[in-house]
Structures are given as structure tokens and as C-alpha cells.
């Protein structure tokens, strides 16, 4: 067992883990942050995407111990003090989700992408989310949701 | 349609934002794998590396020596309770765990129960199984050869691999029409095995409470009530009675048909929980999902079309070999082993038609379920739309003109098809014309001609499909004898707020919103005041579930009918409160007023309060109703899709440049949700057209068993869908609605395939089977000497 310290959504945690424990299982099963999902075993679907030191990672492909001493953000950290992040608003307003299973990963990828690329083209958005699979929406409205968030963030929405 | 209710009420026609989104965007949904109970154990499954083999030994000792591994469950253990085999929905049988033989690669062989999911996986690795390989039968056509090894040796009377023969239509009249035809075309079409691959895989948490003697199963299922009955019927002999079984279908991460069947993992988890008295979680991983869960399609069709010289279609004939794997585990209505395949005359007016389907056993996983499709409708649509195109090209006619000439005309509805269906309503030409205008059809044909001069490959493809959804009238439709009605129960509380429960289960379709809108439409109560619940068999009324686009046509209709019962009672209460005759009352959404005296009115909220505080003498208190709706007919949504593809001569890659979809699903409840369903459906039409296939080598080894080689479209491959609509209400549905979740999946693949053939026709290409991969196209281009 190894001791891991990490900050998730601003909250500090210290846990004992097996070295082989995946980050996604630490988040879901140990810390009970179940908004981060699992959709594959080959790092293709992106349902497990979280931010590790502000960079999107597929948490099914990171060991919990690799997050030692690091800062993480999950879908549960998007809403601040009861205010939705524009990316969350965008998904609702543009009907960017159906079953909701891919949604947390999509939003985390988009969140990080918009920080890097505040004024993206449609093509850039499509490439940015191409590591996240959605089986329900056909992506058109996800693209619109990201555009909505980009516009809101430009206005200084959050 | 102009909405009859104001936006703050949010009845039909309003793009109400979805109620369910609030939890999903916060990561607060509850999917099966999110459930964690104290003392919960984990189940993981040992699977066969071979496609057909005798099991000579299962050694569990090393696994059991691992700390934390509590048990290894084998077929022999289940056999003690006669639970090693189970019935399929099609009255066939399939193994839960094998005692003697494995029948396909990745079949369940044993299950490990452990205190932790990692330890369970260690246990799986440590179980040692010895196999003696048996001859593998992969090709369903070879499986029918007289010398083929017989696979189902468990069935003592079975002497071959043929499961059933089914035929429909007038064979003699069809043969006559073919004999008399001026022109006939014939084409073999294969629709490969594919998998729905919802992003959430399948799983359950089974919890048998020994004190209460009650089994609760949180389960990824589209049909919780039917599952409860199946469990009671299958496990009644070990003491599971139906009132002591509770199936909860929590938030579901996509279903598309893949979450209708009962998979062995569920049954083993239930058995493990009953035996240990502990909660047991089983969640399959993606590879298990793709390799072992029910597949869709796998239809080998031989299609023939007959026509007159002037381009009038006269007859259709299709023969199909259906590869079901080692068991027929489809999820079709009992009467119809090939589902609704006999909708295959499509949108056209035929004199005669005849179809035959033969089900066959092979060494592949069992199934034959839907891929976001109403019981084999995609197979039917693909056949007729490919063949129509082939005939048009063959006659040198424009495929759009050819369709317009042969469509069933609006005045022919209700229309009885040559294969016996009664189409409720349609206006096919209007949808196709709208699609042609929207995409600029004539201009595209000019562009294509110019490009062809320059040697560029561009194609235009059309699909004018007719769907058949909303099963079904119970006279003809049942699953395991359970009639295919559906249900709604509405309770209006004293303060005018509502809880409504339905027999279906949303898997992303947005039922919490659309069902609330149906009630808002009928009662004038705001959507915000209506809570919709589904999926818990202890609380919801019995229903057959959500698949085959039946939620709006059947359960939605039940919601409207239950609401109307409530309105009838509300009228009586209003008459009493207003001291007026019932007949003198006028209803407008949300209130009854006295005719000619609109200031004398009672709102539905006033009436609800009175129903509990001041109801008329002799009337029962309360304001609630239940409806079990048995539709008089199916509904027949339709549409016309046109797409433009460009083909890269260097790589063989097909690029969908534009795709216009004009859908007609009757009256629309929530336009935003309908459009979203169409976007999603189109993407699940694109997927098998260009990318997805599960294939097997001659030894039965799977290809396409993980997301490494089973390719779901990403945002980059998916075109920017252009959607539009026409509105032809269903005459028999209480709201005039038809259902829409699957139309696009059903209609899109043929449009894409037709576009590719259209691009290559002048080179002599007559057909390409989907998925139309770059490798396939490149090979064709090379054969024709035009590859670069
Ligand atoms: S679970 Fe699919 S990429 Fe992590
Ligand atoms: S909303 Fe269902 S997978 Fe994206």
C-alpha cells in the first residue's frame, strides 16, 4: 500500500492505495466522486476524463499514485457556489447531452480546451473532443454547447 | 404546429429544456456502477479463448487461494439448482455457465466472487480451464451444409444447425409477377454483425436481503417489469416470487436494444447474492460488452425486384439467412422470428411480395437484437432502398424521379401493403421534394456530371424509408406471452402538483421531460410541477419497456389517456364547484369555465384541491388515474434522406460532404429533443455504413472486439447533419405522434451506400456491402483501374 495525497476540486485527501489502483477507481470507489465514468478498457472513449494539474487526462490510464501531490478537477468541481459553469449551461441550453454518460468527460475536455483556445472554430472544437465518444447526440449539439460556453466566457461569464 | 399551451406550461410543441439534465451536468446521475452498498462483493467472469471446445477441467484451487477470493462459480454449481441454462426471449435456450462445451469465443466459463474488483480480476486470471477444441462453424451458409457439425448437441432431437424457417406474403402471386416483369434486378446484400456499444456497458448490483426475503437488482435494463417476470418464472423453483423481486433500472447510459436481453452475468450475480446474502456487483468491461453481448443484424439477403419498362415497380422477393450465433437470443415479438422484416416493401406500392428467412446456428455469441431499430426494420429498409436505387440506375432513371413515380400516394392511406401491414398515414413525395430542395438536388447532379468529366468521384444517395414502430396491438404482439401494451399512472396532489409513473425506461431519450409535456398538454399543469418516474418495479405500473421507438407511441399515449381520465373527473368536480352543468363547461388548457361566462372558472389547481377537501357527495376523493394503453395499430414514421459523398481515389476514403434529413414523425412533443434524437440516429446510421463491423476469422476469433478495431465515429468523422421535417399526424395515436428515436439509424445507411454506388456506377460498380471502408473502396478502384 502507498500513501497518496491529492487535492480534488479544492479539497485535500490523503488515502492509502494499492500501487495498481487506477485514478478513476480512486475517484469513483474511494472518494465516491461518481460523476467520472468508465466506458472502455483501451483509452478510447474519454468518459473518464478529468483534469490533472489543469490538463485533461483519461483517468482510466493514470495510476492513483501518479496523482500524488497533484491537483485534480472533476465534473463535480465545475459548479462554484451554486453557479453553473458556462460549459454546463451550454450543454443544457443546446441539448448537448442525452443519456449523460459521456457528458462529464466531454465537459472536462471542453473546459480545458476553452482555456487554451478561447475563440475556437467549429473544426477546432471537433478535433478537441475527438478523444471523447458519444453514442447518443451525434455531436452537433455538443459542438454548439462548446460554442455557447466560448461566447459566454468571452463575455466574462465565469 | 402552434403550441396550444403557453411556454410557462410547456405542453406539446415547446422545446422545453430537459429536466434530467440538472443531475447529469453535475455528475450526479446514478448509473448502475455508481451504486455501492456496504459489504458489497464483486463478480468477474472467466471467458473462453476458443470458439468451440469441450471443457475437460476447471481448476479453481489457485484462484481460491488468493486472499479475498470467496468463491468460483461454475456451471456445475448452477446445475445443482437447474440454473445453468436459461430461456431466451425467443423460446430458445442459452447457457448461463457451461457444464460441457463452450460455443463461442468469450463465452462465460466461470465466475469469481471477491471482496474487491481487482481481486476478482486476479481470481479470473488464476482459474485454469482445460479445453479440447471442436470444429468451428463460422459461416452460416456452410452451417446449413449436410456435413456440417451439429452445434446444439444439447437438443437431443436436433440433427442440423437450422433454427427456423419463416415466410410471409403471397409466393405464387410474386412468382407470377416476376415471370411477367419486363425488367428484374437481383443483388446479394450482407448486413454485417454490429454492436450497439452504448458508452455505458451492462451490469447490475444484486442484493438479496435474507431477513426481508427480498431480491433487489439495480440493472442496466430497458424493460424492468418484463425482467422481473422472467426472473420469477425462471427462478420460481428456488423460491424467488414476483412480489419479492424488485428490479430498479437507474440512470441508463444508452441502450439502443443492447439492454433488452438477460445476460448470463446478471443471473450469476443474482445467484451469488442469493447464496451469500451479500450485495454483488457485476459490471462488464468494454471488451466483454462487444464480444459477448447480443449483436445486431448479420443478415445475408438475396433480393430481387421486378418492374415494368416504364419504371413501375411490381414485385419484391427476398431470401435471407439469419446468423443467430449459437442461440436465438433475439428480442422480437414472439410471433415474428424475423421481427418486422416484412415492412420491406417500404415506401412503394407493390402488387406482390414474398420474403423468407432462415435462422441458423453458428459458433458466435447469441443474439439478433436491434441496433437502435424496431425489430429488423433497418435490414428491411436497407434491402428495399438499395434495390430501388439499383433498379433506377439499371433503367437509366434518376433515383429521385424513380422513387416519386413509385411512392404510395397520400390518398392511398390508410394503405394495406402487399405484405399485410396497414400504414397509418404518409406523404412520401412531400418529404423527398423537401429534401431535394434543401440540398439543391438538380445543382448537385450538374456538379456530379462536371466532376465525372474531370475524373473526380462524387455520389448522391437517397433513402426514402418507412419505419414501423410502437409495438404493438396486443392481438399480434407479445414477448414471452406478455402483451405489448404500456402504462402510465398519474396522481395529482392537493396543491396541483403531479407525480407520474410509466412502464417504460428512458436511456437518454428525455422521458422525464416529454412525458411531463404530454401531461401538461392534457391538463394545463406546468411541466415544472410534474415529476416523472420510471424504472422501479415496486412503484411504476407494469409496462413492456423502452425499445423499438415505442415510448411515445405506447406509453406516451397511455399518459395522454390517463390525463384525460383525470380531466373527466375534474370536469365533474368543476361542475359541482361552479354549480353548473357539466355540458356547459368549456375546457382550455388548465381551466374549466362556464360557457358564455368566462369569468366563472376553476383552474385545475382549484379542482385538485377540491378533490381532496371539497369533493361532491357520492364521488370518491382524490385525483388520479392509470391507463394501460393497447395501441390499435403501429405507427409509420417516414422520411427522405439525401447525402453527398466524395471519394478519395488515393485512399478509397468516403467523405460525407452533406447530409440532409427530412423526417416525419407526426406531431412533435419537444422539437429540441426530436432533433437531438435524429442527430444521434443519423450518427448511428453513419457508423455501420462506413466503420463498424464485428467479423470472425475461420477459427471463430473475433475481430472488432474492442474500441481499437470496433470504430465508433468521433466528432471529426461525423458530418454536420442538416435536418428538416414534414408533419403528417398519426390518425390513431391520441396525440397524433409517431415515435422518432430510430428513424435516422434505419434510414441513413442506405443513403450513404447508395451515394457510394452512385459515385462508382459509371465504372461498373453495382453494389458495395457496408461498412464501406477505405480498404474496400480502394480495392474496387484498383480493379476498375482508377485508383491513384
Ligand atoms: S474509460 Fe474509456 S478512455 Fe477511460
Ligand atoms: S449523451 Fe449518451 S453517450 Fe453522450
mmCIF file of C-alpha atoms in Angstrom, chain B residues 205-408:
data_model
loop_
_atom_site.group_PDB
_atom_site.id
_atom_site.type_symbol
_atom_site.label_atom_id
_atom_site.label_comp_id
_atom_site.label_asym_id
_atom_site.label_seq_id
_atom_site.Cartn_x
_atom_site.Cartn_y
_atom_site.Cartn_z
ATOM 1 C CA UNK B 205 -25.932 -4.869 -8.359
ATOM 2 C CA UNK B 206 -27.948 -7.758 -6.960
ATOM 3 C CA UNK B 207 -28.921 -7.615 -3.306
ATOM 4 C CA UNK B 208 -30.767 -10.456 -1.671
ATOM 5 C CA UNK B 209 -31.973 -9.423 1.768
ATOM 6 C CA UNK B 210 -32.317 -12.628 3.763
ATOM 7 C CA UNK B 211 -34.401 -11.005 6.501
ATOM 8 C CA UNK B 212 -36.963 -9.466 4.206
ATOM 9 C CA UNK B 213 -36.575 -12.417 1.848
ATOM 10 C CA UNK B 214 -36.440 -9.900 -0.960
ATOM 11 C CA UNK B 215 -34.222 -9.550 -4.012
ATOM 12 C CA UNK B 216 -33.439 -6.061 -5.310
ATOM 13 C CA UNK B 217 -31.499 -5.755 -8.560
ATOM 14 C CA UNK B 218 -30.211 -2.462 -9.924
ATOM 15 C CA UNK B 219 -29.760 -3.384 -13.511
ATOM 16 C CA UNK B 220 -28.948 -1.867 -16.894
ATOM 17 C CA UNK B 221 -32.257 -2.864 -18.426
ATOM 18 C CA UNK B 222 -34.642 -1.260 -20.887
ATOM 19 C CA UNK B 223 -37.535 -3.415 -19.682
ATOM 20 C CA UNK B 224 -37.522 -3.766 -15.877
ATOM 21 C CA UNK B 225 -41.053 -5.136 -15.477
ATOM 22 C CA UNK B 226 -40.669 -7.881 -18.043
ATOM 23 C CA UNK B 227 -37.311 -8.774 -16.462
ATOM 24 C CA UNK B 228 -38.975 -9.148 -13.064
ATOM 25 C CA UNK B 229 -41.482 -11.577 -14.521
ATOM 26 C CA UNK B 230 -38.746 -13.505 -16.330
ATOM 27 C CA UNK B 231 -36.761 -13.800 -13.089
ATOM 28 C CA UNK B 232 -39.859 -15.037 -11.267
ATOM 29 C CA UNK B 233 -40.591 -17.604 -13.953
ATOM 30 C CA UNK B 234 -37.009 -18.824 -14.287
ATOM 31 C CA UNK B 235 -36.106 -18.854 -10.603
ATOM 32 C CA UNK B 236 -39.505 -19.553 -9.060
ATOM 33 C CA UNK B 237 -38.326 -23.057 -8.186
ATOM 34 C CA UNK B 238 -35.560 -21.677 -5.961
ATOM 35 C CA UNK B 239 -38.012 -19.514 -4.063
ATOM 36 C CA UNK B 240 -37.970 -16.149 -5.866
ATOM 37 C CA UNK B 241 -41.566 -14.978 -6.029
ATOM 38 C CA UNK B 242 -42.521 -11.974 -8.120
ATOM 39 C CA UNK B 243 -43.639 -9.787 -5.201
ATOM 40 C CA UNK B 244 -40.271 -10.399 -3.577
ATOM 41 C CA UNK B 245 -38.316 -9.221 -6.606
ATOM 42 C CA UNK B 246 -37.649 -5.569 -7.239
ATOM 43 C CA UNK B 247 -35.894 -4.507 -10.416
ATOM 44 C CA UNK B 248 -34.580 -0.973 -10.488
ATOM 45 C CA UNK B 249 -33.347 0.421 -13.731
ATOM 46 C CA UNK B 250 -31.494 3.555 -12.581
ATOM 47 C CA UNK B 251 -29.998 6.100 -14.987
ATOM 48 C CA UNK B 252 -29.039 4.213 -18.131
ATOM 49 C CA UNK B 253 -26.059 5.278 -20.222
ATOM 50 C CA UNK B 254 -27.580 4.433 -23.597
ATOM 51 C CA UNK B 255 -29.473 1.273 -24.511
ATOM 52 C CA UNK B 256 -30.344 1.086 -28.224
ATOM 53 C CA UNK B 257 -31.577 -2.509 -27.858
ATOM 54 C CA UNK B 258 -28.472 -3.899 -26.173
ATOM 55 C CA UNK B 259 -30.045 -3.666 -22.738
ATOM 56 C CA UNK B 260 -33.157 -5.686 -23.501
ATOM 57 C CA UNK B 261 -31.794 -9.245 -23.111
ATOM 58 C CA UNK B 262 -30.901 -11.033 -19.902
ATOM 59 C CA UNK B 263 -27.182 -11.792 -20.000
ATOM 60 C CA UNK B 264 -25.576 -14.606 -18.012
ATOM 61 C CA UNK B 265 -23.672 -12.103 -15.841
ATOM 62 C CA UNK B 266 -26.920 -10.804 -14.349
ATOM 63 C CA UNK B 267 -28.120 -14.279 -13.498
ATOM 64 C CA UNK B 268 -24.817 -15.309 -11.926
ATOM 65 C CA UNK B 269 -24.748 -12.120 -9.831
ATOM 66 C CA UNK B 270 -28.274 -12.795 -8.605
ATOM 67 C CA UNK B 271 -27.402 -16.399 -7.796
ATOM 68 C CA UNK B 272 -24.253 -15.268 -5.955
ATOM 69 C CA UNK B 273 -26.226 -12.768 -3.897
ATOM 70 C CA UNK B 274 -28.927 -15.269 -3.015
ATOM 71 C CA UNK B 275 -26.280 -17.795 -1.955
ATOM 72 C CA UNK B 276 -24.176 -15.365 0.102
ATOM 73 C CA UNK B 277 -26.838 -12.972 1.328
ATOM 74 C CA UNK B 278 -24.471 -10.139 0.308
ATOM 75 C CA UNK B 279 -24.858 -7.494 -2.367
ATOM 76 C CA UNK B 280 -22.959 -8.482 -5.512
ATOM 77 C CA UNK B 281 -21.847 -6.145 -8.275
ATOM 78 C CA UNK B 282 -21.129 -7.283 -11.810
ATOM 79 C CA UNK B 283 -20.145 -4.740 -14.442
ATOM 80 C CA UNK B 284 -18.719 -5.971 -17.708
ATOM 81 C CA UNK B 285 -15.840 -4.204 -19.374
ATOM 82 C CA UNK B 286 -15.949 -2.934 -22.942
ATOM 83 C CA UNK B 287 -14.353 -5.998 -24.482
ATOM 84 C CA UNK B 288 -16.814 -8.300 -22.762
ATOM 85 C CA UNK B 289 -19.582 -5.999 -23.930
ATOM 86 C CA UNK B 290 -18.528 -6.133 -27.573
ATOM 87 C CA UNK B 291 -17.503 -9.777 -27.600
ATOM 88 C CA UNK B 292 -20.289 -11.474 -25.670
ATOM 89 C CA UNK B 293 -23.411 -9.312 -25.510
ATOM 90 C CA UNK B 294 -26.137 -9.584 -28.097
ATOM 91 C CA UNK B 295 -25.185 -8.427 -31.568
ATOM 92 C CA UNK B 296 -27.438 -6.923 -34.220
ATOM 93 C CA UNK B 297 -28.102 -7.799 -37.890
ATOM 94 C CA UNK B 298 -25.890 -10.468 -39.505
ATOM 95 C CA UNK B 299 -28.387 -10.885 -42.368
ATOM 96 C CA UNK B 300 -27.336 -12.484 -45.639
ATOM 97 C CA UNK B 301 -30.016 -11.345 -48.058
ATOM 98 C CA UNK B 302 -30.697 -12.169 -51.680
ATOM 99 C CA UNK B 303 -33.010 -9.504 -53.022
ATOM 100 C CA UNK B 304 -34.918 -9.329 -56.289
ATOM 101 C CA UNK B 305 -37.055 -6.591 -57.725
ATOM 102 C CA UNK B 306 -39.405 -6.683 -60.698
ATOM 103 C CA UNK B 307 -40.650 -3.717 -62.733
ATOM 104 C CA UNK B 308 -42.302 -2.690 -65.947
ATOM 105 C CA UNK B 309 -40.320 -0.964 -68.715
ATOM 106 C CA UNK B 310 -41.792 2.405 -67.768
ATOM 107 C CA UNK B 311 -40.259 2.085 -64.313
ATOM 108 C CA UNK B 312 -43.304 0.921 -62.350
ATOM 109 C CA UNK B 313 -42.275 -1.450 -59.573
ATOM 110 C CA UNK B 314 -44.351 -4.612 -59.427
ATOM 111 C CA UNK B 315 -42.860 -7.218 -57.099
ATOM 112 C CA UNK B 316 -40.240 -7.874 -54.450
ATOM 113 C CA UNK B 317 -38.692 -11.153 -53.337
ATOM 114 C CA UNK B 318 -36.124 -11.600 -50.555
ATOM 115 C CA UNK B 319 -34.461 -14.687 -49.157
ATOM 116 C CA UNK B 320 -32.394 -14.303 -46.034
ATOM 117 C CA UNK B 321 -30.037 -16.406 -43.973
ATOM 118 C CA UNK B 322 -30.018 -15.013 -40.439
ATOM 119 C CA UNK B 323 -26.921 -15.881 -38.414
ATOM 120 C CA UNK B 324 -28.072 -16.030 -34.800
ATOM 121 C CA UNK B 325 -24.919 -17.398 -33.218
ATOM 122 C CA UNK B 326 -25.318 -20.462 -31.033
ATOM 123 C CA UNK B 327 -28.756 -19.465 -29.714
ATOM 124 C CA UNK B 328 -31.618 -17.405 -30.994
ATOM 125 C CA UNK B 329 -31.460 -14.687 -28.369
ATOM 126 C CA UNK B 330 -33.177 -12.009 -30.400
ATOM 127 C CA UNK B 331 -35.747 -9.779 -28.773
ATOM 128 C CA UNK B 332 -38.583 -9.938 -31.264
ATOM 129 C CA UNK B 333 -42.301 -10.246 -30.663
ATOM 130 C CA UNK B 334 -42.969 -13.997 -30.278
ATOM 131 C CA UNK B 335 -44.969 -14.368 -33.473
ATOM 132 C CA UNK B 336 -42.256 -12.862 -35.633
ATOM 133 C CA UNK B 337 -38.864 -14.586 -35.524
ATOM 134 C CA UNK B 338 -37.569 -12.120 -38.120
ATOM 135 C CA UNK B 339 -39.132 -9.155 -36.355
ATOM 136 C CA UNK B 340 -40.867 -6.660 -38.591
ATOM 137 C CA UNK B 341 -38.652 -7.511 -41.559
ATOM 138 C CA UNK B 342 -41.776 -7.744 -43.716
ATOM 139 C CA UNK B 343 -42.005 -3.961 -43.749
ATOM 140 C CA UNK B 344 -39.521 -4.423 -46.603
ATOM 141 C CA UNK B 345 -41.856 -3.175 -49.335
ATOM 142 C CA UNK B 346 -41.022 0.203 -47.810
ATOM 143 C CA UNK B 347 -42.497 3.362 -49.251
ATOM 144 C CA UNK B 348 -43.541 1.821 -52.565
ATOM 145 C CA UNK B 349 -46.748 0.462 -53.986
ATOM 146 C CA UNK B 350 -46.134 -3.193 -54.898
ATOM 147 C CA UNK B 351 -48.557 -5.705 -56.353
ATOM 148 C CA UNK B 352 -46.899 -8.657 -54.713
ATOM 149 C CA UNK B 353 -44.073 -9.539 -52.379
ATOM 150 C CA UNK B 354 -42.683 -12.566 -50.654
ATOM 151 C CA UNK B 355 -39.982 -12.930 -48.002
ATOM 152 C CA UNK B 356 -38.279 -15.929 -46.500
ATOM 153 C CA UNK B 357 -35.887 -16.013 -43.585
ATOM 154 C CA UNK B 358 -33.989 -18.990 -42.196
ATOM 155 C CA UNK B 359 -32.385 -18.756 -38.768
ATOM 156 C CA UNK B 360 -29.070 -20.586 -38.388
ATOM 157 C CA UNK B 361 -26.773 -21.586 -35.533
ATOM 158 C CA UNK B 362 -23.040 -20.790 -35.680
ATOM 159 C CA UNK B 363 -20.189 -20.569 -33.161
ATOM 160 C CA UNK B 364 -20.787 -16.926 -32.343
ATOM 161 C CA UNK B 365 -22.428 -15.097 -29.470
ATOM 162 C CA UNK B 366 -26.197 -15.377 -29.370
ATOM 163 C CA UNK B 367 -28.427 -12.512 -30.313
ATOM 164 C CA UNK B 368 -30.186 -10.848 -33.177
ATOM 165 C CA UNK B 369 -31.326 -7.810 -31.237
ATOM 166 C CA UNK B 370 -31.843 -4.312 -32.502
ATOM 167 C CA UNK B 371 -29.253 -1.646 -33.163
ATOM 168 C CA UNK B 372 -31.432 1.352 -32.412
ATOM 169 C CA UNK B 373 -34.084 -0.135 -34.654
ATOM 170 C CA UNK B 374 -37.562 -1.550 -34.412
ATOM 171 C CA UNK B 375 -37.139 -5.310 -34.846
ATOM 172 C CA UNK B 376 -35.149 -5.765 -38.116
ATOM 173 C CA UNK B 377 -36.538 -2.658 -39.810
ATOM 174 C CA UNK B 378 -33.057 -1.461 -40.808
ATOM 175 C CA UNK B 379 -32.456 -4.730 -42.607
ATOM 176 C CA UNK B 380 -35.758 -4.251 -44.465
ATOM 177 C CA UNK B 381 -35.082 -0.616 -45.325
ATOM 178 C CA UNK B 382 -31.556 -1.326 -46.475
ATOM 179 C CA UNK B 383 -32.790 -4.063 -48.789
ATOM 180 C CA UNK B 384 -35.578 -2.055 -50.399
ATOM 181 C CA UNK B 385 -33.674 1.225 -50.640
ATOM 182 C CA UNK B 386 -30.594 -0.388 -52.162
ATOM 183 C CA UNK B 387 -32.741 -2.357 -54.593
ATOM 184 C CA UNK B 388 -34.832 0.654 -55.595
ATOM 185 C CA UNK B 389 -31.643 2.510 -56.416
ATOM 186 C CA UNK B 390 -30.271 -0.429 -58.319
ATOM 187 C CA UNK B 391 -33.442 -0.653 -60.418
ATOM 188 C CA UNK B 392 -33.475 3.092 -61.095
ATOM 189 C CA UNK B 393 -29.852 3.055 -62.245
ATOM 190 C CA UNK B 394 -30.462 -0.092 -64.241
ATOM 191 C CA UNK B 395 -33.345 1.583 -66.101
ATOM 192 C CA UNK B 396 -31.293 4.748 -66.544
ATOM 193 C CA UNK B 397 -33.776 6.742 -64.491
ATOM 194 C CA UNK B 398 -32.917 9.353 -61.908
ATOM 195 C CA UNK B 399 -33.296 7.674 -58.491
ATOM 196 C CA UNK B 400 -35.349 10.569 -57.140
ATOM 197 C CA UNK B 401 -37.746 10.539 -60.111
ATOM 198 C CA UNK B 402 -37.959 6.771 -59.857
ATOM 199 C CA UNK B 403 -38.986 6.988 -56.213
ATOM 200 C CA UNK B 404 -41.512 9.739 -56.846
ATOM 201 C CA UNK B 405 -43.101 7.574 -59.511
ATOM 202 C CA UNK B 406 -43.427 4.541 -57.253
ATOM 203 C CA UNK B 407 -44.328 6.026 -53.869
ATOM 204 C CA UNK B 408 -47.579 5.101 -52.180
#
